[in-house]
mmCIF file of C-alpha atoms in Angstrom:
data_model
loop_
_atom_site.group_PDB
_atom_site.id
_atom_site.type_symbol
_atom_site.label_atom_id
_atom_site.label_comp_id
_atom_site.label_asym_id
_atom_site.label_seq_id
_atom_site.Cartn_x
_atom_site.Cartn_y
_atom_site.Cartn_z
ATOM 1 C CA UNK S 1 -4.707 -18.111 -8.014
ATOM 2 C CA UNK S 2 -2.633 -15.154 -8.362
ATOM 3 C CA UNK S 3 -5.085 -13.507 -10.639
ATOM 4 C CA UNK S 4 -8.115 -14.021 -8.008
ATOM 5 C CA UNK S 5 -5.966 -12.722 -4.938
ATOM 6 C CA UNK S 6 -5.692 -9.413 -6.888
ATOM 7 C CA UNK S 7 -9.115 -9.061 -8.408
ATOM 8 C CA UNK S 8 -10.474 -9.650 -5.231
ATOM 9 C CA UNK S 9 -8.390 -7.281 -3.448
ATOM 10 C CA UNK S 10 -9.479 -4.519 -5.447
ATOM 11 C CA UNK S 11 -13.137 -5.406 -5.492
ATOM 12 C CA UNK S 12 -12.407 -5.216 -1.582
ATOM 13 C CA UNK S 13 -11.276 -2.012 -1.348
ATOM 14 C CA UNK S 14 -13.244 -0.376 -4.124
ATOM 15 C CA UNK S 15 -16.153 -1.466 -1.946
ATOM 16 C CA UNK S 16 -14.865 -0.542 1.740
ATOM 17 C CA UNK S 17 -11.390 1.589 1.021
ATOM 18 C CA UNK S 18 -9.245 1.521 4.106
ATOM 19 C CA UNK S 19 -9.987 5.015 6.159
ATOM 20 C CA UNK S 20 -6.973 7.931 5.819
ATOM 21 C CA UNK S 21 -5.092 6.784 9.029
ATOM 22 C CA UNK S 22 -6.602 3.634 9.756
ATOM 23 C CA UNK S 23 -4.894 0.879 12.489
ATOM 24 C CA UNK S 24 -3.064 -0.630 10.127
ATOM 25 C CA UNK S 25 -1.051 2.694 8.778
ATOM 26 C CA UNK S 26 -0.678 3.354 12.780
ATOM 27 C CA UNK S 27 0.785 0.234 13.087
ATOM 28 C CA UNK S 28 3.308 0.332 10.500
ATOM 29 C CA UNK S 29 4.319 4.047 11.927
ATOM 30 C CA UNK S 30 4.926 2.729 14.914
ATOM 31 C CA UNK S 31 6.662 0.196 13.709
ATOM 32 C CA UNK S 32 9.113 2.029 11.367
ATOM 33 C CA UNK S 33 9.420 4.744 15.047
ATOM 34 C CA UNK S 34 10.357 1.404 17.185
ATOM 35 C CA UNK S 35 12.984 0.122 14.907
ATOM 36 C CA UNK S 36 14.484 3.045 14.554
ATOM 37 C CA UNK S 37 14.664 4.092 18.281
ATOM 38 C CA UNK S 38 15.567 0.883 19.640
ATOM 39 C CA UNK S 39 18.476 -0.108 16.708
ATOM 40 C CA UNK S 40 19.987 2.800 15.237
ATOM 41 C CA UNK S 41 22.868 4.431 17.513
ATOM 42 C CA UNK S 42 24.240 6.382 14.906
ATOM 43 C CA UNK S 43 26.612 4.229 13.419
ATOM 44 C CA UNK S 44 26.979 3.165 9.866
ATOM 45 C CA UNK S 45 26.314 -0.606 9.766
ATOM 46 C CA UNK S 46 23.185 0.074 12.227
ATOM 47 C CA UNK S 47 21.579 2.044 8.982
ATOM 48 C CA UNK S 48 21.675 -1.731 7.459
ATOM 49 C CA UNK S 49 20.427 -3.855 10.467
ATOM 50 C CA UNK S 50 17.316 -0.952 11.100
ATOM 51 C CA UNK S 51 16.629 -1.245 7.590
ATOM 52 C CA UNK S 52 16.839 -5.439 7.367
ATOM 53 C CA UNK S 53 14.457 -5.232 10.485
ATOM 54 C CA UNK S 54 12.234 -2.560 9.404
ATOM 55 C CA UNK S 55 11.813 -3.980 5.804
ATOM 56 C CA UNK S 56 12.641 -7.476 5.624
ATOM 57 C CA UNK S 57 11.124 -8.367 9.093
ATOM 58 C CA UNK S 58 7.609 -8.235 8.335
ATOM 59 C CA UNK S 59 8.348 -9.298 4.854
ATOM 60 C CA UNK S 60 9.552 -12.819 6.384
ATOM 61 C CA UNK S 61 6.680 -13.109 8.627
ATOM 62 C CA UNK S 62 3.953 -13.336 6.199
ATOM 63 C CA UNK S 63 6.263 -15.369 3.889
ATOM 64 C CA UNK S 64 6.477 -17.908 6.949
ATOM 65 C CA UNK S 65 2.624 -17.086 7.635
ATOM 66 C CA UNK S 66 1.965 -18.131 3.919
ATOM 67 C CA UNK S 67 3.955 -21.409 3.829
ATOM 68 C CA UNK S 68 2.880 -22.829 6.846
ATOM 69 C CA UNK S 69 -1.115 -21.689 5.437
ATOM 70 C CA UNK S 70 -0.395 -23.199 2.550
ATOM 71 C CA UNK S 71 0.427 -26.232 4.153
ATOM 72 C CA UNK S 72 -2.635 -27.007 5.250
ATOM 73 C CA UNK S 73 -5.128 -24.662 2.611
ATOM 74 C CA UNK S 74 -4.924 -23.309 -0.701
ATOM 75 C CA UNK S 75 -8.336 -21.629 0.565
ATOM 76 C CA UNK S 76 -6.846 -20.499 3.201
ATOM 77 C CA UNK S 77 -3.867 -18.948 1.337
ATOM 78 C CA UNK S 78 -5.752 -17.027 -1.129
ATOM 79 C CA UNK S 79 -7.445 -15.744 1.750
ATOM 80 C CA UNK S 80 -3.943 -14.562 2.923
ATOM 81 C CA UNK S 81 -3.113 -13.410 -0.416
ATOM 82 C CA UNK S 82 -6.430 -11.643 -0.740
ATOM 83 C CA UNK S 83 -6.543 -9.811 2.808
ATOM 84 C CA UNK S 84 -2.432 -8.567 2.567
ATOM 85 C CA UNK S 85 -3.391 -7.030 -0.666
ATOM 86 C CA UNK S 86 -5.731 -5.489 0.509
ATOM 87 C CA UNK S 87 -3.844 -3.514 3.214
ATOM 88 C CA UNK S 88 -1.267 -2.917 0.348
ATOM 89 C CA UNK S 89 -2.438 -2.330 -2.960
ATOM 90 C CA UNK S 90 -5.408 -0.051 -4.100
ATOM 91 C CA UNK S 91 -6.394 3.250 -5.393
ATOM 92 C CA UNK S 92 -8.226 4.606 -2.485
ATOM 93 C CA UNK S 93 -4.815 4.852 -0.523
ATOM 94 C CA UNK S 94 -4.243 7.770 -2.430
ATOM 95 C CA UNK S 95 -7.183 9.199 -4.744
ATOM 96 C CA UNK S 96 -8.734 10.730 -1.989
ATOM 97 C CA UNK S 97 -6.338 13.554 -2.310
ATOM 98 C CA UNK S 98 -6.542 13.334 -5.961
ATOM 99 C CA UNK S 99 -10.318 13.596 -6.158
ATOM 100 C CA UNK S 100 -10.592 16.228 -3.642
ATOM 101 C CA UNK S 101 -7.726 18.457 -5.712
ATOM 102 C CA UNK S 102 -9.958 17.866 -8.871
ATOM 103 C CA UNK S 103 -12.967 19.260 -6.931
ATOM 104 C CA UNK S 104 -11.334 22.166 -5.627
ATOM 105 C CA UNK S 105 -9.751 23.060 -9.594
ATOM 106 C CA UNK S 106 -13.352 22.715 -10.811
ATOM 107 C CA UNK S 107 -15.101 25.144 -8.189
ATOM 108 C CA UNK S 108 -12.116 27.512 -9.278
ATOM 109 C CA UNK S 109 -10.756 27.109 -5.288
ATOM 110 C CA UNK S 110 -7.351 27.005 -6.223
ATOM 111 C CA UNK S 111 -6.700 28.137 -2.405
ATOM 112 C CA UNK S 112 -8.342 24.593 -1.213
ATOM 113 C CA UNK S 113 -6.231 22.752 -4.137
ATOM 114 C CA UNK S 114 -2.862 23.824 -2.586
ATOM 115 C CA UNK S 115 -3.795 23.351 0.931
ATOM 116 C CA UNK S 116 -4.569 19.961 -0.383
ATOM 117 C CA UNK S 117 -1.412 19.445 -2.197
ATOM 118 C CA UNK S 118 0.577 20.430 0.771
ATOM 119 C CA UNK S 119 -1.170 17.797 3.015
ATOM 120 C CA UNK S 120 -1.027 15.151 0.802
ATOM 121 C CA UNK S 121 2.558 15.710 -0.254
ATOM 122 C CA UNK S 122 4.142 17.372 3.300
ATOM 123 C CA UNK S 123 5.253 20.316 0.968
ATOM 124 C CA UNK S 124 4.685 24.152 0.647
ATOM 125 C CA UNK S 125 2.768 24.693 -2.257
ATOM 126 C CA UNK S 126 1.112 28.284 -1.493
ATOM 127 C CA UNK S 127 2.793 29.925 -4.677
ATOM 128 C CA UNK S 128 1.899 27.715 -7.077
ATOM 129 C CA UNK S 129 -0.247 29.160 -10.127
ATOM 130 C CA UNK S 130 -3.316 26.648 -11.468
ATOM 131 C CA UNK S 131 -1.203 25.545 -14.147
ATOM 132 C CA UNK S 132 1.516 24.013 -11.887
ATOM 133 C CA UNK S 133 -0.921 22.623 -9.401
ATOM 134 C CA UNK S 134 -2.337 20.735 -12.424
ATOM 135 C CA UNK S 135 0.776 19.378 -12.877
ATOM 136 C CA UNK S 136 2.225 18.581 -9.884
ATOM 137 C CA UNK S 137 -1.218 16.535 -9.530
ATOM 138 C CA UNK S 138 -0.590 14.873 -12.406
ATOM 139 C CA UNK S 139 2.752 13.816 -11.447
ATOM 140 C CA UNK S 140 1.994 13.016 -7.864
ATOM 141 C CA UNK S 141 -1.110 10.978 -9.024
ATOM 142 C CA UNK S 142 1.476 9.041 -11.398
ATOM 143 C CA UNK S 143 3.621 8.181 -8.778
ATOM 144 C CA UNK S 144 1.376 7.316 -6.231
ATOM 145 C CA UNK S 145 -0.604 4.889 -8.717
ATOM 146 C CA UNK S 146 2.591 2.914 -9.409
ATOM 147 C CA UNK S 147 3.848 2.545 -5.609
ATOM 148 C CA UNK S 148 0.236 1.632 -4.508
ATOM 149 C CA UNK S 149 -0.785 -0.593 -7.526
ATOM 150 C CA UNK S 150 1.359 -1.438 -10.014
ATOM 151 C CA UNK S 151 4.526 -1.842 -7.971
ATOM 152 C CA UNK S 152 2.634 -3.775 -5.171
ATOM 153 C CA UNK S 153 1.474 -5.805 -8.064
ATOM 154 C CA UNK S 154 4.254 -6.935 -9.880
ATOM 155 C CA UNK S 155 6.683 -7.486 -6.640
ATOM 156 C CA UNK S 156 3.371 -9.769 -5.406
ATOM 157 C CA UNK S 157 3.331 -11.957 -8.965
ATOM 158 C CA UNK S 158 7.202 -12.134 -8.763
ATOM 159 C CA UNK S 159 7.140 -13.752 -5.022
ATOM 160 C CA UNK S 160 4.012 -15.648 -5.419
ATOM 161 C CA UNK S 161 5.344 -17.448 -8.069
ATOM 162 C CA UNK S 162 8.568 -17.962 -6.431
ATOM 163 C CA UNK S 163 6.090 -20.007 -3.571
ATOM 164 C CA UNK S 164 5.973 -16.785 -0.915
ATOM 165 C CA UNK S 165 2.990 -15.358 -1.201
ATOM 166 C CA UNK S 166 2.195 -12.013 -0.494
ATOM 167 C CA UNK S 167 5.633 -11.513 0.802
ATOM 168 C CA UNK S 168 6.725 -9.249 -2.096
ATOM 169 C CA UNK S 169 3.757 -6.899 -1.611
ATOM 170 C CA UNK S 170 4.611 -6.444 1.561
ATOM 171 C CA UNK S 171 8.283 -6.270 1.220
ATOM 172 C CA UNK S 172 7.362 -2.710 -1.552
ATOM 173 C CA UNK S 173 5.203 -1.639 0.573
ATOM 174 C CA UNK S 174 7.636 -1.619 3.800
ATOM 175 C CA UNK S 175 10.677 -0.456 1.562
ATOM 176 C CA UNK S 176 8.711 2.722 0.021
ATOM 177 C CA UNK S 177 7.018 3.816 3.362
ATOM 178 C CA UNK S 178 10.074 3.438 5.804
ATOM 179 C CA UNK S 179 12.057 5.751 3.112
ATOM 180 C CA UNK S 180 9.325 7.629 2.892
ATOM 181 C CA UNK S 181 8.981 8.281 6.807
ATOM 182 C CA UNK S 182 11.989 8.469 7.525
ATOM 183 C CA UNK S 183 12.717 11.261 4.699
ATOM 184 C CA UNK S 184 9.618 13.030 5.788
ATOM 185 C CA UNK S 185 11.278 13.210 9.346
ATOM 186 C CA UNK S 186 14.238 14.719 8.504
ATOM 187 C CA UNK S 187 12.482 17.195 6.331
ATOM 188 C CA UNK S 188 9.366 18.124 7.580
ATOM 189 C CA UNK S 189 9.365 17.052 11.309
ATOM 190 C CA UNK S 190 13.193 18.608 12.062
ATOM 191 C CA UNK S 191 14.071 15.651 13.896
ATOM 192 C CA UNK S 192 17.350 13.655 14.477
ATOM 193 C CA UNK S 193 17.459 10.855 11.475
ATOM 194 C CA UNK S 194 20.554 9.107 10.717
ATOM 195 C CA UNK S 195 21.529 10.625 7.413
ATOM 196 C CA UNK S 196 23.098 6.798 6.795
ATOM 197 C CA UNK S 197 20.009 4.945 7.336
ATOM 198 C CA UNK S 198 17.688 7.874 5.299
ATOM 199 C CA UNK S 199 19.909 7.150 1.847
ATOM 200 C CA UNK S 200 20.358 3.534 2.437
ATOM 201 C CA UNK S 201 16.667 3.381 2.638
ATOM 202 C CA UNK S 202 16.402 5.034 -0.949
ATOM 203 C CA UNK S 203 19.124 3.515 -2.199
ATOM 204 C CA UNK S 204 17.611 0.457 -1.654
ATOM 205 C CA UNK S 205 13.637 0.953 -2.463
ATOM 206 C CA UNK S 206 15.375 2.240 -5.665
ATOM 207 C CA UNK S 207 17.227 -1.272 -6.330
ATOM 208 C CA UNK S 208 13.440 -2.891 -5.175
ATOM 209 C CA UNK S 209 11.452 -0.892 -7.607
ATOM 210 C CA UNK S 210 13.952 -0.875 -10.378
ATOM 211 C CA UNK S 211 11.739 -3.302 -12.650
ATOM 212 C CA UNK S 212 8.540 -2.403 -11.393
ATOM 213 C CA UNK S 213 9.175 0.836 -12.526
ATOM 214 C CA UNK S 214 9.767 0.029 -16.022
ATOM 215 C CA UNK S 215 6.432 -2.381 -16.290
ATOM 216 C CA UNK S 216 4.795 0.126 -15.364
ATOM 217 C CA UNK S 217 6.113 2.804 -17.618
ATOM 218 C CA UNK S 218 5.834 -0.162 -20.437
ATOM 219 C CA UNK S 219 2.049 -0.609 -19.349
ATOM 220 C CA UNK S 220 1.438 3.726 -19.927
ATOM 221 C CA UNK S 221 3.388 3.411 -23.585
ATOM 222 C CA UNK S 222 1.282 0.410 -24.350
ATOM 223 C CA UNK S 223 -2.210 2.051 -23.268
ATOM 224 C CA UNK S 224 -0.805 5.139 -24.774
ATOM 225 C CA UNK S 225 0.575 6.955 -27.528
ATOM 226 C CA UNK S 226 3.550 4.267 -28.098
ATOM 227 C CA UNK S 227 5.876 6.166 -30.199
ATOM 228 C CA UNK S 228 5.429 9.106 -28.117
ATOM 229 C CA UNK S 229 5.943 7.471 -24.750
ATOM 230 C CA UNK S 230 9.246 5.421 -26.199
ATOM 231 C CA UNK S 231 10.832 8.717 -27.263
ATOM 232 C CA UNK S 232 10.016 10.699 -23.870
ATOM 233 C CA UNK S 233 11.121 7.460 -22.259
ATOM 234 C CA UNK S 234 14.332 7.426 -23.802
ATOM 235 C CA UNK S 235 14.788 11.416 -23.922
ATOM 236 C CA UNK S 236 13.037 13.122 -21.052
ATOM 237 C CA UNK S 237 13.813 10.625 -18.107
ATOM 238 C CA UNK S 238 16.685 12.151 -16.916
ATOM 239 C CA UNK S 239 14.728 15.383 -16.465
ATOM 240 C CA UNK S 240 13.959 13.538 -13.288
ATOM 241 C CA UNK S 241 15.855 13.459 -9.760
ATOM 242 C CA UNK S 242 15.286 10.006 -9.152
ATOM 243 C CA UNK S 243 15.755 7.858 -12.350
ATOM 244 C CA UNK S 244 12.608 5.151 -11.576
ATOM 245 C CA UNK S 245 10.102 8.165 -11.289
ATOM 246 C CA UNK S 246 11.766 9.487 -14.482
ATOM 247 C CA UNK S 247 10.741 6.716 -16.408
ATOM 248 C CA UNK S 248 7.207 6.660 -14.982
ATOM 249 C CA UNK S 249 6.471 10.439 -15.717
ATOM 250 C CA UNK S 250 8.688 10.315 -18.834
ATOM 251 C CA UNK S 251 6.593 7.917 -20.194
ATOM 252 C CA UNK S 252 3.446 8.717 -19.066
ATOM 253 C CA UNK S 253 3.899 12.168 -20.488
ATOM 254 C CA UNK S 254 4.657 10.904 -23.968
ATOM 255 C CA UNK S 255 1.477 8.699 -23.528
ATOM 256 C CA UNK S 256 -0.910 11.915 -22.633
ATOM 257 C CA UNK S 257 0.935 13.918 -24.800
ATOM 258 C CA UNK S 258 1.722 16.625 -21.518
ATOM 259 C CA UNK S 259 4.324 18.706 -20.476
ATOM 260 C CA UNK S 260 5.652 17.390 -17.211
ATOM 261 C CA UNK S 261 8.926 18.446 -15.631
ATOM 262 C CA UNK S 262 10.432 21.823 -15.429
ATOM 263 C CA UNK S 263 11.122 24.506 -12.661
ATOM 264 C CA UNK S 264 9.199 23.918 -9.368
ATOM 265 C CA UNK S 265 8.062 26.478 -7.264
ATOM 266 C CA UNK S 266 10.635 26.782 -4.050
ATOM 267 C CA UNK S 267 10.094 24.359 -1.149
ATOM 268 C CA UNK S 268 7.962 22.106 -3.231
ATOM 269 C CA UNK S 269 8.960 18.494 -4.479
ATOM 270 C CA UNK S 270 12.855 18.789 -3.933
ATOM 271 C CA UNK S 271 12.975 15.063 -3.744
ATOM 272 C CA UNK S 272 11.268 14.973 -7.483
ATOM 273 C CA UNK S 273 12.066 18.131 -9.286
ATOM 274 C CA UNK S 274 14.313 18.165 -12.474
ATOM 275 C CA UNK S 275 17.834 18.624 -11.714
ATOM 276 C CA UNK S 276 19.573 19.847 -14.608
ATOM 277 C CA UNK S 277 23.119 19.266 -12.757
ATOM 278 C CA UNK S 278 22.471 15.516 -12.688
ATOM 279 C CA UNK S 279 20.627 15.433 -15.727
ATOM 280 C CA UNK S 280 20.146 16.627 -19.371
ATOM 281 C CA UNK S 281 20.494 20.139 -20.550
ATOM 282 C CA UNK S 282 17.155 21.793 -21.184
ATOM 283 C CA UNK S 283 18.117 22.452 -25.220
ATOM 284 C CA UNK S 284 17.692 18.540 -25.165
ATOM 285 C CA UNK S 285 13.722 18.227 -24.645
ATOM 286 C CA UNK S 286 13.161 21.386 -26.729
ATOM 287 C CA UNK S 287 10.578 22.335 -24.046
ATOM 288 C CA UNK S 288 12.429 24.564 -21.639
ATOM 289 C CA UNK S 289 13.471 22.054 -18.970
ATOM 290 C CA UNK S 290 9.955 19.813 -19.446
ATOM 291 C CA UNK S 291 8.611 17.009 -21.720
ATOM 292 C CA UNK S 292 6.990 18.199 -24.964
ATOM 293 C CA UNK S 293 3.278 18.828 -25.329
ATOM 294 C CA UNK S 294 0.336 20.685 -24.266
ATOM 295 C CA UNK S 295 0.592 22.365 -20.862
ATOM 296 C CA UNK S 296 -1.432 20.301 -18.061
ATOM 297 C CA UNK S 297 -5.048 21.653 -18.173
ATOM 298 C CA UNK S 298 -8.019 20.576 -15.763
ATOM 299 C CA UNK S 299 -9.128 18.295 -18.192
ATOM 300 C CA UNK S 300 -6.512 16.339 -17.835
ATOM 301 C CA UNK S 301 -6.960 14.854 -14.976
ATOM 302 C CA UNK S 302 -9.253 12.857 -16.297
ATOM 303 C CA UNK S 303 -7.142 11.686 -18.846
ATOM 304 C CA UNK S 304 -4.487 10.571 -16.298
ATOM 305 C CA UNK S 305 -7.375 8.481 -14.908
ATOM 306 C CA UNK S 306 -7.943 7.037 -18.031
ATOM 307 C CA UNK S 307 -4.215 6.042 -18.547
ATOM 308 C CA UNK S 308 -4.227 4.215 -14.949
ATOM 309 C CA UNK S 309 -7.016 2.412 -15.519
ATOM 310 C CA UNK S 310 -6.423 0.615 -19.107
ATOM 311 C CA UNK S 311 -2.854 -0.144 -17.537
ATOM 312 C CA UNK S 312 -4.683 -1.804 -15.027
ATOM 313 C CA UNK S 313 -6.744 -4.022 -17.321
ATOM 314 C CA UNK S 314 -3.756 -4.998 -19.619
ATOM 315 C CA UNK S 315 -1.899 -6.118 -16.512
ATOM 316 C CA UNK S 316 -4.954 -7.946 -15.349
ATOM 317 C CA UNK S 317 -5.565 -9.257 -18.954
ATOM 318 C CA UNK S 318 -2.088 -10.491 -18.744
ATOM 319 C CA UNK S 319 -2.358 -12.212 -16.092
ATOM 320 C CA UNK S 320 -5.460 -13.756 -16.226
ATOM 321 C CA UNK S 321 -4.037 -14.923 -19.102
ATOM 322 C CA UNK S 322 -1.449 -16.408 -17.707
ATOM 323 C CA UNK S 323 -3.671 -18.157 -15.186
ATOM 324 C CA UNK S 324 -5.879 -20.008 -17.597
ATOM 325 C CA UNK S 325 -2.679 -21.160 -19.231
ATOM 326 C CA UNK S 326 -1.003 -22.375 -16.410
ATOM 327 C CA UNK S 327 -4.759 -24.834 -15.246
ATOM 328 C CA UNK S 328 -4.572 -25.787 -19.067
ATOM 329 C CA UNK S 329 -1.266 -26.644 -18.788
#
């Protein structure tokens, strides 16, 4: 049933895509902004009861919603399965931006592809040449592919087959955009956050997408140049801040064959730059501070598309697999 839920799901929202600040992503920021004002006084253990009730709240809900469905309709909870999924996984969450970035490189409006970039990532990117827009692109595309897809994905198989549902979508979902927010707030909106509750909340979406990270950087060497992608796995990772999104760009990098990495321009991506204080020296890559391999061109793009998508099919093939063996079995 698993298998269904998510093939569904996307058919849903390749057909009608949730709209760029729909209800639902009002809802959620309200949400995350009620928590927070009405549970965190400043203290340290209140970081850990905002967070429980921020993240796990909802999480338990549709878990309970689920069982008690369940109870009375497998129909009716693949129609659960089917309609959370849809709120939480899918590529039109995010490839508006990337599309629109793409459209601006190709007109030569390189103006319009920062502006863009800045929007989509809260982030000054007015000095960045076309070679580094290409790239952070890339990167951001990457990322935003595994927290909306693949990492939706695999915390939904792992939960649904432990008999909750949709519950794990959720709970990635909740965990990545309430660290996320409340990141973004600190940063970008200059407003009181409790520095406590800010690194908890990445602390623990790291812990959360600690092995969805690494299926989905397995997925990119599969679909990919293997030996390439195993090497920048194991060598360029650390190039990266935050080791999950290491892994994923490491990887991916080796599997396009692209330089990723290196210096950023100031102000943008300080939560996802290198850091060579943290991690290896740049004589290590042999490419200055980035992975080895041709710099990030406009054609490109494309082939980051390409990558997504076939790691989408083997996961699917996977699990379809999986499916048929399990009603054979």
């Amino acid at each position: 049933m698993n298998f269904f839920a998510v093939l569904l799901a996307l058919l849903c929202e390749q057909l009608k895509p949730l709209r760029h600040g729909n209800g639902i992503h009002r809802a959620v920021i309200g949400w995350v902004r009620w928590t927070g004002r009405n549970f965190d006084a400043g203290r340290e253990h209140h970081s850990t009861i905002v967070w429980a009730i921020t993240v796990l709240g909802p999480a338990l809900a549709v878990a309970i919603a689920y069982l008690a469905v369940r109870h009375f309709s497998l129909l009716l909870a693949l129609a659960l399965d089917v309609a959370v999924l849809y709120l939480t996984l899918g590529f039109r969450q995010f490839s508006h931006y990337f599309t629109d970035i793409r459209d601006a490189l190709e007109r030569a409006d390189d103006n319009e592809a920062r502006r863009l970039l800045s929007e989509w990532r809260h982030l000054d990117a007015s000095e960045l040449p076309r070679t580094e827009l290409v790239r952070h692109a890339i990167e951001h595309s990457l990322l935003a592919a595994h927290r909306h897809v693949f990492g939706v994905f695999f915390c939904f198989i792992l939960f649904s087959t432990l008999g909750l549902g949709p519950a794990g979508a959720v709970l990635y979902r909740m965990a990545e955009f309430a660290g996320r927010y409340w990141a973004f707030k600190s940063r970008t909106l200059d407003a009181p956050t409790n520095e406590r509750l800010m690194l908890l909340s990445r602390r623990l979406f790291g812990l959360i997408d600690y092995m969805p990270a690494r299926f989905t950087a397995a997925g990119f060497t599969i679909v990919g140049n293997f030996e390439e992608a195993v090497n920048g796995w194991r060598r360029d990772a650390r190039l990266w801040l935050h080791p999950n999104e290491g892994i994923i760009l490491a990887s991916a990098a080796g599997a396009l064959g692209l330089q990723l990495g290196g210096v950023a321009a100031p102000g943008v991506t300080p939560d996802r730059s290198k850091t060579f204080s943290s991690g290896v020296d740049a004589d290590a890559t042999g490419a200055d501070g980035s992975t080895p391999g041709q710099i990030p061109q406009l054609g490109h793009l494309q082939s980051v598309v390409g990558l997504i998508w076939r790691s989408v099919v083997l996961w699917m093939l996977l699990l379809a697999l999986l499916t048929l063996a399990n009603l054979l079995g």
